[in-house]
Amino acid sequence: MTNGNIQLLSETLAKAKAENRAALIAYLPAGFPTVDGGIAAIKAVFDGGADVVEVGLPHSDPVLDGPVIQTADDIALRGGVKIADVMRTVKEAHEATGKPVLVMTYWNPIDRYGVERFTEELAAAGGAGCILPDLPVQESALWREHADKHGLATVFVVAPSSKDARLATITAAGSGFVYAASLMGVTGTRESVGEQAADLVRRTRATSGLPVCVGLGVSNATQAKEVAAFADGVIVGSAFVQRILDADGDEAAGLAAVRELAGELAAGVRRVS
């Protein structure tokens, strides 16, 4: 049985903490702009300074994702992306860099594919775990059993609306880290990430020793620095996707743009106030 890389993920987050900084976690969908192009983009983001990458499993009805990521998902789905391509993306990105790679996916595709098969293949690909934004904790026992068996993290999403008792239930069931959604609503770039996120991180930390990483709305070095002041990790997705969309089919330009953005954000999470 192959073991996944939850240990590598934990060590990576602990190392960032030891360096007195937040970890930079980047998100890119598999199959965007193509499967090979997506793998190259992840390598470029790692090259630019990301510590961890989340690979999105494109979904036709993504409830959490804003218009930018939906556009990328549409491109990937029209290109015929399959779960096998997601696994190949994880495998090649991890093998090329030695860095932790997670999958972010809605529950429906895993349910259809089979939990045992999905966790087994993700571990075999060297994956570190899964972020599951729409899987209710109370319905997650089967998933967690197989994830634990294969050495994979189960990352749940908490929101500003989550009550303290609910936060405790979620963090007790999760592993790897906790994904704190900085605001109510969908992903995308925002003017400010603000107070709600800091309060959510504080409340989540009160329930758990897991690292708390903040996503939704961070798009530049200034915001990364703002979030890094109170979170263990800063998650950026739409801004990377937008750079590739802006390159308009010029792969080299897209790769250069995401590498550069990763560099700026990596500097942002390291600027200690």
Short mmCIF file of C-alpha atoms in Angstrom, two decimals, residues 30-31 57-62 70-82:
data_model
loop_
_atom_site.label_atom_id
_atom_site.label_comp_id
_atom_site.label_asym_id
_atom_site.label_seq_id
_atom_site.Cartn_x
_atom_site.Cartn_y
_atom_site.Cartn_z
CA ALA A 30 -5.94 20.51 -13.47
CA GLY A 31 -6.31 20.54 -17.24
CA LEU A 57 -10.53 19.00 -9.86
CA PRO A 58 -12.67 20.86 -12.41
CA HIS A 59 -16.38 20.67 -11.70
CA SER A 60 -19.33 21.81 -13.78
CA ASP A 61 -21.12 23.39 -10.81
CA PRO A 62 -18.51 24.76 -8.43
CA GLN A 70 -15.22 28.83 -13.27
CA THR A 71 -13.81 30.06 -16.57
CA ALA A 72 -10.70 27.91 -16.10
CA ASP A 73 -12.82 24.90 -15.10
CA ASP A 74 -14.92 25.33 -18.26
CA ILE A 75 -11.76 25.34 -20.40
CA ALA A 76 -10.49 22.20 -18.64
CA LEU A 77 -13.82 20.38 -18.93
CA ARG A 78 -14.18 21.30 -22.61
CA GLY A 79 -10.67 19.89 -23.05
CA GLY A 80 -11.99 16.58 -21.67
CA VAL A 81 -10.10 16.54 -18.34
CA LYS A 82 -10.65 13.33 -16.35
#
